[in-house]
Amino acid sequence: MSEAIVFTSGKGGVGKTTVLANVGVGLSQLDKKVVMLDTDMGLRNLDLVMGLENRINYNILDLLDNRCRLKQALIRDKRYPNLYLIPAATKYRNLSGYTEKFRTLIECLKKEFDYCLIDCPAGMDDGFNFAISAADRAVVVTTPHISAVRDAGRILYLLEYNNFNKVDLVINEYDKHMVRRNEVISQNDIEELLSTKASGVIPYDKKIIISQNQGIPVISLRAKVNTHFNKLTNRLNRLEIVAKKSENLAVKGECVNET
Amino acid sequence: MRLDKTAGTIARERLKCVMESEPFDCSAENLTQMKKEILEIMGRYFDLSPENYDIKIVLKNKKRAAND
Protein backbone atom coordinates (compact mmCIF):
# COMPACT_ATOMS: atom_id res chain seq x y z
CA MET A 1 0.00 0.00 0.00
CA SER A 2 1.21 3.50 -0.71
CA GLU A 3 0.02 7.04 -0.26
CA ALA A 4 0.03 10.38 -2.08
CA ILE A 5 0.39 13.35 0.28
CA VAL A 6 -0.11 16.94 -0.86
CA PHE A 7 1.72 19.76 1.00
CA THR A 8 -0.33 22.93 0.89
CA SER A 9 -0.75 26.22 2.79
CA GLY A 10 -2.77 28.84 0.94
CA LYS A 11 -0.26 31.58 1.68
CA GLY A 12 3.09 31.51 -0.10
CA GLY A 13 6.47 31.51 1.61
CA VAL A 14 5.48 29.59 4.73
CA GLY A 15 7.74 26.63 3.98
CA LYS A 16 5.72 24.07 2.00
CA THR A 17 8.70 23.20 -0.16
CA THR A 18 11.15 23.19 2.76
CA VAL A 19 8.97 20.90 4.88
CA LEU A 20 8.27 18.62 1.91
CA ALA A 21 11.96 18.33 0.97
CA ASN A 22 13.03 17.41 4.49
CA VAL A 23 10.16 14.98 5.05
CA GLY A 24 11.00 13.41 1.68
CA VAL A 25 14.63 12.86 2.69
CA GLY A 26 13.51 11.69 6.15
CA LEU A 27 11.13 9.08 4.71
CA SER A 28 13.75 7.81 2.28
CA GLN A 29 16.16 7.39 5.21
CA LEU A 30 13.47 5.25 6.87
CA ASP A 31 13.83 2.91 3.87
CA LYS A 32 10.73 4.14 2.11
CA LYS A 33 10.70 4.65 -1.63
CA VAL A 34 9.75 8.28 -2.16
CA VAL A 35 8.95 10.44 -5.19
CA MET A 36 8.53 14.20 -4.82
CA LEU A 37 6.43 16.01 -7.42
CA ASP A 38 6.54 19.77 -7.90
CA THR A 39 3.22 21.12 -9.23
CA ASP A 40 4.07 24.80 -8.78
CA MET A 41 4.16 25.51 -12.52
CA GLY A 42 6.06 28.60 -13.52
CA LEU A 43 7.47 29.07 -10.03
CA ARG A 44 9.18 25.75 -9.48
CA ASN A 45 11.56 25.64 -6.55
CA LEU A 46 11.71 22.11 -5.19
CA ASP A 47 14.59 21.30 -7.58
CA LEU A 48 16.55 24.27 -6.23
CA VAL A 49 15.90 23.44 -2.57
CA MET A 50 17.03 19.86 -3.24
CA GLY A 51 20.10 21.00 -5.20
CA LEU A 52 18.97 19.06 -8.29
CA GLU A 53 18.37 22.04 -10.63
CA ASN A 54 21.18 21.05 -13.00
CA ARG A 55 19.84 17.58 -13.64
CA ILE A 56 16.49 18.50 -15.18
CA ASN A 57 15.79 17.32 -18.73
CA TYR A 58 12.04 16.81 -18.64
CA ASN A 59 9.29 18.11 -16.40
CA ILE A 60 5.91 16.93 -15.21
CA LEU A 61 4.01 18.48 -18.14
CA ASP A 62 6.33 16.76 -20.64
CA LEU A 63 5.35 13.56 -18.88
CA LEU A 64 1.61 14.31 -18.88
CA ASP A 65 1.78 15.32 -22.57
CA ASN A 66 3.64 12.09 -23.43
CA ARG A 67 6.75 13.91 -24.63
CA CYS A 68 8.89 11.63 -22.47
CA ARG A 69 8.76 8.35 -20.60
CA LEU A 70 8.39 8.13 -16.81
CA LYS A 71 12.01 6.99 -16.39
CA GLN A 72 13.23 10.11 -18.23
CA ALA A 73 11.29 12.54 -16.02
CA LEU A 74 12.30 10.89 -12.73
CA ILE A 75 15.45 12.45 -11.31
CA ARG A 76 17.14 10.16 -8.81
CA ASP A 77 18.78 11.89 -5.85
CA LYS A 78 21.96 9.83 -5.53
CA ARG A 79 22.72 11.09 -2.01
CA TYR A 80 19.78 9.19 -0.51
CA PRO A 81 18.66 5.58 -0.70
CA ASN A 82 15.39 5.84 -2.60
CA LEU A 83 14.48 9.41 -3.41
CA TYR A 84 13.23 10.75 -6.75
CA LEU A 85 12.02 14.13 -8.04
CA ILE A 86 9.71 15.10 -10.88
CA PRO A 87 10.15 18.86 -11.45
CA ALA A 88 7.42 21.34 -12.40
CA ALA A 89 7.25 23.06 -15.78
CA THR A 90 8.80 26.53 -15.96
CA LYS A 91 6.08 27.89 -18.22
CA TYR A 92 2.68 28.31 -16.72
CA ARG A 93 -0.13 26.55 -18.52
CA ASN A 94 -3.81 26.13 -17.80
CA LEU A 95 -3.96 22.95 -15.77
CA SER A 96 -7.67 22.23 -15.84
CA GLY A 97 -7.31 19.73 -18.70
CA TYR A 98 -4.52 17.81 -16.98
CA THR A 99 -6.28 16.65 -13.81
CA GLU A 100 -7.33 13.24 -15.15
CA LYS A 101 -3.84 12.53 -16.54
CA PHE A 102 -2.26 13.62 -13.26
CA ARG A 103 -4.47 11.19 -11.35
CA THR A 104 -3.42 8.38 -13.67
CA LEU A 105 0.24 9.31 -13.18
CA ILE A 106 -0.07 9.22 -9.38
CA GLU A 107 -1.89 5.86 -9.50
CA CYS A 108 0.94 4.55 -11.65
CA LEU A 109 3.64 5.96 -9.31
CA LYS A 110 1.90 4.48 -6.26
CA LYS A 111 2.53 1.03 -7.65
CA GLU A 112 6.26 1.65 -7.50
CA PHE A 113 6.71 4.08 -4.61
CA ASP A 114 5.66 4.04 -0.95
CA TYR A 115 5.07 7.79 -0.84
CA CYS A 116 4.27 10.40 -3.50
CA LEU A 117 4.80 13.87 -2.01
CA ILE A 118 3.10 16.63 -3.99
CA ASP A 119 4.29 20.23 -3.63
CA CYS A 120 1.22 22.47 -4.10
CA PRO A 121 1.41 26.07 -5.40
CA ALA A 122 0.26 28.95 -3.19
CA GLY A 123 -3.30 30.15 -3.66
CA MET A 124 -6.59 28.30 -3.82
CA ASP A 125 -7.54 28.23 -7.50
CA ASP A 126 -6.81 25.83 -10.35
CA GLY A 127 -3.20 25.07 -9.35
CA PHE A 128 -4.41 24.10 -5.90
CA ASN A 129 -7.25 21.97 -7.28
CA PHE A 130 -4.82 20.25 -9.65
CA ALA A 131 -2.35 19.47 -6.85
CA ILE A 132 -4.92 18.08 -4.41
CA SER A 133 -6.86 16.13 -7.06
CA ALA A 134 -4.70 13.00 -6.82
CA ALA A 135 -3.80 13.08 -3.12
CA ASP A 136 -4.98 10.67 -0.40
CA ARG A 137 -3.85 12.91 2.43
CA ALA A 138 -2.85 16.52 3.00
CA VAL A 139 -0.30 18.35 5.11
CA VAL A 140 -1.19 21.99 5.77
CA VAL A 141 1.83 24.16 6.57
CA THR A 142 1.38 27.42 8.45
CA THR A 143 3.45 29.86 10.53
CA PRO A 144 2.50 32.03 13.52
CA HIS A 145 1.89 34.98 11.14
CA ILE A 146 -1.74 36.06 11.22
CA SER A 147 -2.03 35.95 7.43
CA ALA A 148 -0.66 32.41 7.31
CA VAL A 149 -3.05 31.20 10.03
CA ARG A 150 -6.05 32.73 8.32
CA ASP A 151 -5.09 31.18 4.97
CA ALA A 152 -4.50 27.81 6.63
CA GLY A 153 -8.04 28.07 7.98
CA ARG A 154 -9.42 28.62 4.49
CA ILE A 155 -7.40 25.72 3.11
CA LEU A 156 -8.52 23.37 5.90
CA TYR A 157 -12.08 24.32 5.02
CA LEU A 158 -11.53 23.61 1.33
CA LEU A 159 -9.85 20.28 2.08
CA GLU A 160 -12.80 19.24 4.20
CA TYR A 161 -15.11 20.27 1.38
CA ASN A 162 -13.04 18.08 -0.95
CA ASN A 163 -13.55 15.13 1.44
CA PHE A 164 -10.03 14.95 2.83
CA ASN A 165 -10.31 13.23 6.18
CA LYS A 166 -6.63 12.78 6.91
CA VAL A 167 -5.11 16.23 7.28
CA ASP A 168 -1.95 17.03 9.26
CA LEU A 169 -1.11 20.54 10.44
CA VAL A 170 2.51 21.70 10.61
CA ILE A 171 3.52 24.98 12.27
CA ASN A 172 6.75 26.24 10.73
CA GLU A 173 9.10 29.08 11.78
CA TYR A 174 7.98 28.77 15.39
CA ASP A 175 9.89 31.17 17.63
CA LYS A 176 9.35 30.07 21.21
CA HIS A 177 11.07 33.16 22.61
CA MET A 178 8.54 35.43 20.92
CA VAL A 179 5.74 33.15 22.13
CA ARG A 180 7.05 33.36 25.69
CA ARG A 181 6.93 37.15 25.49
CA ASN A 182 3.40 36.81 24.05
CA GLU A 183 4.44 38.71 20.92
CA VAL A 184 3.04 36.14 18.48
CA ILE A 185 0.22 33.61 18.46
CA SER A 186 1.11 30.43 20.33
CA GLN A 187 0.76 26.82 19.18
CA ASN A 188 -2.29 26.47 21.45
CA ASP A 189 -3.93 29.54 19.90
CA ILE A 190 -3.28 28.27 16.36
CA GLU A 191 -4.66 24.83 17.22
CA GLU A 192 -7.74 26.40 18.75
CA LEU A 193 -8.33 28.82 15.86
CA LEU A 194 -7.96 26.04 13.30
CA SER A 195 -9.69 23.39 15.44
CA THR A 196 -6.80 21.07 14.55
CA LYS A 197 -3.93 19.65 16.62
CA ALA A 198 -0.50 20.20 15.10
CA SER A 199 1.32 17.07 13.94
CA GLY A 200 4.61 18.92 13.93
CA VAL A 201 6.14 22.19 15.08
CA ILE A 202 9.33 23.30 13.32
CA PRO A 203 11.26 26.00 15.17
CA TYR A 204 12.91 28.88 13.38
CA ASP A 205 16.49 27.87 12.56
CA LYS A 206 19.06 29.78 10.48
CA LYS A 207 20.55 26.46 9.38
CA ILE A 208 17.51 25.90 7.13
CA ILE A 209 18.26 28.85 4.87
CA ILE A 210 22.02 28.17 4.96
CA SER A 211 21.55 24.55 3.89
CA GLN A 212 19.12 25.55 1.14
CA ASN A 213 21.71 27.94 -0.23
CA GLN A 214 24.03 24.95 -0.53
CA GLY A 215 21.36 22.74 -2.08
CA ILE A 216 21.38 20.29 0.82
CA PRO A 217 18.21 19.52 2.81
CA VAL A 218 18.90 20.45 6.44
CA ILE A 219 17.77 17.05 7.71
CA SER A 220 20.95 15.46 6.35
CA LEU A 221 23.17 17.95 8.21
CA ARG A 222 23.76 18.48 11.92
CA ALA A 223 21.17 20.95 13.15
CA LYS A 224 18.99 21.36 16.21
CA VAL A 225 15.88 21.63 14.05
CA ASN A 226 16.30 18.06 12.84
CA THR A 227 14.81 16.43 15.93
CA HIS A 228 11.61 18.23 14.94
CA PHE A 229 11.83 17.18 11.29
CA ASN A 230 12.47 13.58 12.36
CA LYS A 231 9.52 13.63 14.72
CA LEU A 232 7.28 14.99 11.97
CA THR A 233 8.56 12.39 9.50
CA ASN A 234 7.73 9.59 11.94
CA ARG A 235 4.28 11.05 12.49
CA LEU A 236 3.62 11.25 8.76
CA ASN A 237 4.98 7.76 8.12
CA ARG A 238 1.54 6.30 8.69
CA LEU A 239 2.11 3.27 6.50
CA GLU A 240 4.61 2.12 9.11
CA ILE A 241 2.12 2.73 11.93
CA VAL A 242 -0.58 0.76 10.14
CA ALA A 243 1.89 -2.06 9.37
CA LYS A 244 3.05 -2.22 13.00
CA LYS A 245 -0.51 -2.38 14.26
CA SER A 246 -1.37 -5.33 12.04
CA GLU A 247 1.94 -6.97 13.03
CA ASN A 248 1.03 -6.64 16.71
CA LEU A 249 -2.36 -8.10 16.01
CA ALA A 250 -0.76 -11.01 14.17
CA VAL A 251 1.61 -11.67 17.11
CA LYS A 252 -1.29 -11.61 19.53
CA GLY A 253 -3.17 -14.01 17.29
CA GLU A 254 -0.25 -16.45 17.37
CA CYS A 255 -0.12 -16.35 21.16
CA VAL A 256 -3.80 -17.19 21.33
CA ASN A 257 -3.25 -20.14 19.01
CA GLU A 258 -0.38 -21.50 21.11
CA THR A 259 -2.26 -21.48 24.40
CA MET B 1 -4.74 52.62 20.91
CA ARG B 2 -4.40 48.95 21.92
CA LEU B 3 -1.10 49.38 23.71
CA ASP B 4 -2.35 47.73 26.87
CA LYS B 5 -2.45 44.34 25.12
CA THR B 6 0.47 42.33 23.79
CA ALA B 7 0.81 41.72 20.06
CA GLY B 8 0.09 38.02 20.45
CA THR B 9 -3.22 38.65 22.19
CA ILE B 10 -4.29 41.23 19.63
CA ALA B 11 -3.43 38.84 16.81
CA ARG B 12 -5.46 36.06 18.38
CA GLU B 13 -8.51 38.25 18.91
CA ARG B 14 -8.39 39.70 15.40
CA LEU B 15 -7.99 36.28 13.84
CA LYS B 16 -10.80 34.79 15.88
CA CYS B 17 -13.12 37.54 14.72
CA VAL B 18 -12.19 37.28 11.05
CA MET B 19 -12.04 33.50 10.79
CA GLU B 20 -15.37 33.03 12.47
CA SER B 21 -17.29 35.27 10.09
CA GLU B 22 -15.51 34.31 6.87
CA PRO B 23 -17.37 31.10 5.99
CA PHE B 24 -20.71 32.91 6.30
CA ASP B 25 -19.96 35.72 3.90
CA CYS B 26 -20.90 38.24 6.54
CA SER B 27 -18.94 40.98 8.24
CA ALA B 28 -17.39 40.48 11.65
CA GLU B 29 -19.58 43.28 13.08
CA ASN B 30 -22.75 41.60 11.84
CA LEU B 31 -21.71 38.34 13.43
CA THR B 32 -20.91 40.05 16.73
CA GLN B 33 -24.30 41.79 16.64
CA MET B 34 -26.06 38.52 15.86
CA LYS B 35 -24.31 36.79 18.75
CA LYS B 36 -25.35 39.60 21.05
CA GLU B 37 -28.97 39.10 20.02
CA ILE B 38 -28.74 35.34 20.47
CA LEU B 39 -27.27 35.94 23.93
CA GLU B 40 -30.23 38.14 24.80
CA ILE B 41 -32.68 35.42 23.76
CA MET B 42 -30.73 32.78 25.68
CA GLY B 43 -30.81 35.06 28.70
CA ARG B 44 -34.60 34.80 28.69
CA TYR B 45 -34.47 31.02 29.03
CA PHE B 46 -31.33 30.30 31.06
CA ASP B 47 -29.89 31.86 34.13
CA LEU B 48 -26.37 32.08 32.74
CA SER B 49 -23.93 34.95 32.41
CA PRO B 50 -22.32 35.32 28.96
CA GLU B 51 -18.84 34.50 30.32
CA ASN B 52 -19.98 30.96 31.04
CA TYR B 53 -20.77 29.88 27.53
CA ASP B 54 -19.77 30.41 23.95
CA ILE B 55 -21.80 30.51 20.76
CA LYS B 56 -20.35 28.58 17.86
CA ILE B 57 -21.97 28.28 14.46
CA VAL B 58 -21.05 25.18 12.53
CA LEU B 59 -21.57 25.11 8.77
CA LYS B 60 -22.60 21.64 7.67
CA ASN B 61 -22.57 22.36 3.97
CA LYS B 62 -19.11 23.60 3.00
CA LYS B 63 -20.21 24.76 -0.43
CA ARG B 64 -20.25 28.45 0.40
CA ALA B 65 -16.70 28.28 1.63
CA ALA B 66 -15.57 26.86 -1.69
CA ASN B 67 -17.05 29.75 -3.68
CA ASP B 68 -19.44 27.73 -5.77
Coordinates of C-alpha atoms in Angstrom, one line a residue:
Chain A
M1 CA 0.0 0.0 0.0
S2 CA 1.2 3.5 -0.7
E3 CA 0.0 7.0 -0.3
A4 CA 0.0 10.4 -2.1
I5 CA 0.4 13.4 0.3
V6 CA -0.1 16.9 -0.9
F7 CA 1.7 19.8 1.0
T8 CA -0.3 22.9 0.9
S9 CA -0.8 26.2 2.8
G10 CA -2.8 28.8 0.9
K11 CA -0.3 31.6 1.7
G12 CA 3.1 31.5 -0.1
G13 CA 6.5 31.5 1.6
V14 CA 5.5 29.6 4.7
G15 CA 7.7 26.6 4.0
K16 CA 5.7 24.1 2.0
T17 CA 8.7 23.2 -0.2
T18 CA 11.1 23.2 2.8
V19 CA 9.0 20.9 4.9
L20 CA 8.3 18.6 1.9
A21 CA 12.0 18.3 1.0
N22 CA 13.0 17.4 4.5
V23 CA 10.2 15.0 5.1
G24 CA 11.0 13.4 1.7
V25 CA 14.6 12.9 2.7
G26 CA 13.5 11.7 6.2
L27 CA 11.1 9.1 4.7
S28 CA 13.8 7.8 2.3
Q29 CA 16.2 7.4 5.2
L30 CA 13.5 5.3 6.9
D31 CA 13.8 2.9 3.9
K32 CA 10.7 4.1 2.1
K33 CA 10.7 4.6 -1.6
V34 CA 9.7 8.3 -2.2
V35 CA 8.9 10.4 -5.2
M36 CA 8.5 14.2 -4.8
L37 CA 6.4 16.0 -7.4
D38 CA 6.5 19.8 -7.9
T39 CA 3.2 21.1 -9.2
D40 CA 4.1 24.8 -8.8
M41 CA 4.2 25.5 -12.5
G42 CA 6.1 28.6 -13.5
L43 CA 7.5 29.1 -10.0
R44 CA 9.2 25.7 -9.5
N45 CA 11.6 25.6 -6.5
L46 CA 11.7 22.1 -5.2
D47 CA 14.6 21.3 -7.6
L48 CA 16.6 24.3 -6.2
V49 CA 15.9 23.4 -2.6
M50 CA 17.0 19.9 -3.2
G51 CA 20.1 21.0 -5.2
L52 CA 19.0 19.1 -8.3
E53 CA 18.4 22.0 -10.6
N54 CA 21.2 21.0 -13.0
R55 CA 19.8 17.6 -13.6
I56 CA 16.5 18.5 -15.2
N57 CA 15.8 17.3 -18.7
Y58 CA 12.0 16.8 -18.6
N59 CA 9.3 18.1 -16.4
I60 CA 5.9 16.9 -15.2
L61 CA 4.0 18.5 -18.1
D62 CA 6.3 16.8 -20.6
L63 CA 5.3 13.6 -18.9
L64 CA 1.6 14.3 -18.9
D65 CA 1.8 15.3 -22.6
N66 CA 3.6 12.1 -23.4
R67 CA 6.8 13.9 -24.6
C68 CA 8.9 11.6 -22.5
R69 CA 8.8 8.4 -20.6
L70 CA 8.4 8.1 -16.8
K71 CA 12.0 7.0 -16.4
Q72 CA 13.2 10.1 -18.2
A73 CA 11.3 12.5 -16.0
L74 CA 12.3 10.9 -12.7
I75 CA 15.5 12.5 -11.3
R76 CA 17.1 10.2 -8.8
D77 CA 18.8 11.9 -5.9
K78 CA 22.0 9.8 -5.5
R79 CA 22.7 11.1 -2.0
Y80 CA 19.8 9.2 -0.5
P81 CA 18.7 5.6 -0.7
N82 CA 15.4 5.8 -2.6
L83 CA 14.5 9.4 -3.4
Y84 CA 13.2 10.7 -6.7
L85 CA 12.0 14.1 -8.0
I86 CA 9.7 15.1 -10.9
P87 CA 10.1 18.9 -11.4
A88 CA 7.4 21.3 -12.4
A89 CA 7.2 23.1 -15.8
T90 CA 8.8 26.5 -16.0
K91 CA 6.1 27.9 -18.2
Y92 CA 2.7 28.3 -16.7
R93 CA -0.1 26.6 -18.5
N94 CA -3.8 26.1 -17.8
L95 CA -4.0 23.0 -15.8
S96 CA -7.7 22.2 -15.8
G97 CA -7.3 19.7 -18.7
Y98 CA -4.5 17.8 -17.0
T99 CA -6.3 16.7 -13.8
E100 CA -7.3 13.2 -15.1
K101 CA -3.8 12.5 -16.5
F102 CA -2.3 13.6 -13.3
R103 CA -4.5 11.2 -11.3
T104 CA -3.4 8.4 -13.7
L105 CA 0.2 9.3 -13.2
I106 CA -0.1 9.2 -9.4
E107 CA -1.9 5.9 -9.5
C108 CA 0.9 4.5 -11.6
L109 CA 3.6 6.0 -9.3
K110 CA 1.9 4.5 -6.3
K111 CA 2.5 1.0 -7.7
E112 CA 6.3 1.6 -7.5
F113 CA 6.7 4.1 -4.6
D114 CA 5.7 4.0 -1.0
Y115 CA 5.1 7.8 -0.8
C116 CA 4.3 10.4 -3.5
L117 CA 4.8 13.9 -2.0
I118 CA 3.1 16.6 -4.0
D119 CA 4.3 20.2 -3.6
C120 CA 1.2 22.5 -4.1
P121 CA 1.4 26.1 -5.4
A122 CA 0.3 28.9 -3.2
G123 CA -3.3 30.2 -3.7
M124 CA -6.6 28.3 -3.8
D125 CA -7.5 28.2 -7.5
D126 CA -6.8 25.8 -10.4
G127 CA -3.2 25.1 -9.3
F128 CA -4.4 24.1 -5.9
N129 CA -7.2 22.0 -7.3
F130 CA -4.8 20.3 -9.6
A131 CA -2.4 19.5 -6.9
I132 CA -4.9 18.1 -4.4
S133 CA -6.9 16.1 -7.1
A134 CA -4.7 13.0 -6.8
A135 CA -3.8 13.1 -3.1
D136 CA -5.0 10.7 -0.4
R137 CA -3.8 12.9 2.4
A138 CA -2.9 16.5 3.0
V139 CA -0.3 18.4 5.1
V140 CA -1.2 22.0 5.8
V141 CA 1.8 24.2 6.6
T142 CA 1.4 27.4 8.5
T143 CA 3.5 29.9 10.5
P144 CA 2.5 32.0 13.5
H145 CA 1.9 35.0 11.1
I146 CA -1.7 36.1 11.2
S147 CA -2.0 36.0 7.4
A148 CA -0.7 32.4 7.3
V149 CA -3.1 31.2 10.0
R150 CA -6.0 32.7 8.3
D151 CA -5.1 31.2 5.0
A152 CA -4.5 27.8 6.6
G153 CA -8.0 28.1 8.0
R154 CA -9.4 28.6 4.5
I155 CA -7.4 25.7 3.1
L156 CA -8.5 23.4 5.9
Y157 CA -12.1 24.3 5.0
L158 CA -11.5 23.6 1.3
L159 CA -9.9 20.3 2.1
E160 CA -12.8 19.2 4.2
Y161 CA -15.1 20.3 1.4
N162 CA -13.0 18.1 -1.0
N163 CA -13.6 15.1 1.4
F164 CA -10.0 14.9 2.8
N165 CA -10.3 13.2 6.2
K166 CA -6.6 12.8 6.9
V167 CA -5.1 16.2 7.3
D168 CA -1.9 17.0 9.3
L169 CA -1.1 20.5 10.4
V170 CA 2.5 21.7 10.6
I171 CA 3.5 25.0 12.3
N172 CA 6.7 26.2 10.7
E173 CA 9.1 29.1 11.8
Y174 CA 8.0 28.8 15.4
D175 CA 9.9 31.2 17.6
K176 CA 9.3 30.1 21.2
H177 CA 11.1 33.2 22.6
M178 CA 8.5 35.4 20.9
V179 CA 5.7 33.1 22.1
R180 CA 7.1 33.4 25.7
R181 CA 6.9 37.2 25.5
N182 CA 3.4 36.8 24.0
E183 CA 4.4 38.7 20.9
V184 CA 3.0 36.1 18.5
I185 CA 0.2 33.6 18.5
S186 CA 1.1 30.4 20.3
Q187 CA 0.8 26.8 19.2
N188 CA -2.3 26.5 21.4
D189 CA -3.9 29.5 19.9
I190 CA -3.3 28.3 16.4
E191 CA -4.7 24.8 17.2
E192 CA -7.7 26.4 18.7
L193 CA -8.3 28.8 15.9
L194 CA -8.0 26.0 13.3
S195 CA -9.7 23.4 15.4
T196 CA -6.8 21.1 14.6
K197 CA -3.9 19.6 16.6
A198 CA -0.5 20.2 15.1
S199 CA 1.3 17.1 13.9
G200 CA 4.6 18.9 13.9
V201 CA 6.1 22.2 15.1
I202 CA 9.3 23.3 13.3
P203 CA 11.3 26.0 15.2
Y204 CA 12.9 28.9 13.4
D205 CA 16.5 27.9 12.6
K206 CA 19.1 29.8 10.5
K207 CA 20.5 26.5 9.4
I208 CA 17.5 25.9 7.1
I209 CA 18.3 28.9 4.9
I210 CA 22.0 28.2 5.0
S211 CA 21.5 24.5 3.9
Q212 CA 19.1 25.6 1.1
N213 CA 21.7 27.9 -0.2
Q214 CA 24.0 25.0 -0.5
G215 CA 21.4 22.7 -2.1
I216 CA 21.4 20.3 0.8
P217 CA 18.2 19.5 2.8
V218 CA 18.9 20.4 6.4
I219 CA 17.8 17.1 7.7
S220 CA 20.9 15.5 6.3
L221 CA 23.2 17.9 8.2
R222 CA 23.8 18.5 11.9
A223 CA 21.2 21.0 13.2
K224 CA 19.0 21.4 16.2
V225 CA 15.9 21.6 14.1
N226 CA 16.3 18.1 12.8
T227 CA 14.8 16.4 15.9
H228 CA 11.6 18.2 14.9
F229 CA 11.8 17.2 11.3
N230 CA 12.5 13.6 12.4
K231 CA 9.5 13.6 14.7
L232 CA 7.3 15.0 12.0
T233 CA 8.6 12.4 9.5
N234 CA 7.7 9.6 11.9
R235 CA 4.3 11.1 12.5
L236 CA 3.6 11.3 8.8
N237 CA 5.0 7.8 8.1
R238 CA 1.5 6.3 8.7
L239 CA 2.1 3.3 6.5
E240 CA 4.6 2.1 9.1
I241 CA 2.1 2.7 11.9
V242 CA -0.6 0.8 10.1
A243 CA 1.9 -2.1 9.4
K244 CA 3.1 -2.2 13.0
K245 CA -0.5 -2.4 14.3
S246 CA -1.4 -5.3 12.0
E247 CA 1.9 -7.0 13.0
N248 CA 1.0 -6.6 16.7
L249 CA -2.4 -8.1 16.0
A250 CA -0.8 -11.0 14.2
V251 CA 1.6 -11.7 17.1
K252 CA -1.3 -11.6 19.5
G253 CA -3.2 -14.0 17.3
E254 CA -0.3 -16.5 17.4
C255 CA -0.1 -16.4 21.2
V256 CA -3.8 -17.2 21.3
N257 CA -3.3 -20.1 19.0
E258 CA -0.4 -21.5 21.1
T259 CA -2.3 -21.5 24.4
Chain B
M1 CA -4.7 52.6 20.9
R2 CA -4.4 49.0 21.9
L3 CA -1.1 49.4 23.7
D4 CA -2.4 47.7 26.9
K5 CA -2.5 44.3 25.1
T6 CA 0.5 42.3 23.8
A7 CA 0.8 41.7 20.1
G8 CA 0.1 38.0 20.4
T9 CA -3.2 38.6 22.2
I10 CA -4.3 41.2 19.6
A11 CA -3.4 38.8 16.8
R12 CA -5.5 36.1 18.4
E13 CA -8.5 38.2 18.9
R14 CA -8.4 39.7 15.4
L15 CA -8.0 36.3 13.8
K16 CA -10.8 34.8 15.9
C17 CA -13.1 37.5 14.7
V18 CA -12.2 37.3 11.0
M19 CA -12.0 33.5 10.8
E20 CA -15.4 33.0 12.5
S21 CA -17.3 35.3 10.1
E22 CA -15.5 34.3 6.9
P23 CA -17.4 31.1 6.0
F24 CA -20.7 32.9 6.3
D25 CA -20.0 35.7 3.9
C26 CA -20.9 38.2 6.5
S27 CA -18.9 41.0 8.2
A28 CA -17.4 40.5 11.6
E29 CA -19.6 43.3 13.1
N30 CA -22.8 41.6 11.8
L31 CA -21.7 38.3 13.4
T32 CA -20.9 40.0 16.7
Q33 CA -24.3 41.8 16.6
M34 CA -26.1 38.5 15.9
K35 CA -24.3 36.8 18.7
K36 CA -25.3 39.6 21.0
E37 CA -29.0 39.1 20.0
I38 CA -28.7 35.3 20.5
L39 CA -27.3 35.9 23.9
E40 CA -30.2 38.1 24.8
I41 CA -32.7 35.4 23.8
M42 CA -30.7 32.8 25.7
G43 CA -30.8 35.1 28.7
R44 CA -34.6 34.8 28.7
Y45 CA -34.5 31.0 29.0
F46 CA -31.3 30.3 31.1
D47 CA -29.9 31.9 34.1
L48 CA -26.4 32.1 32.7
S49 CA -23.9 35.0 32.4
P50 CA -22.3 35.3 29.0
E51 CA -18.8 34.5 30.3
N52 CA -20.0 31.0 31.0
Y53 CA -20.8 29.9 27.5
D54 CA -19.8 30.4 23.9
I55 CA -21.8 30.5 20.8
K56 CA -20.4 28.6 17.9
I57 CA -22.0 28.3 14.5
V58 CA -21.1 25.2 12.5
L59 CA -21.6 25.1 8.8
K60 CA -22.6 21.6 7.7
N61 CA -22.6 22.4 4.0
K62 CA -19.1 23.6 3.0
K63 CA -20.2 24.8 -0.4
R64 CA -20.3 28.4 0.4
A65 CA -16.7 28.3 1.6
A66 CA -15.6 26.9 -1.7
N67 CA -17.1 29.7 -3.7
D68 CA -19.4 27.7 -5.8

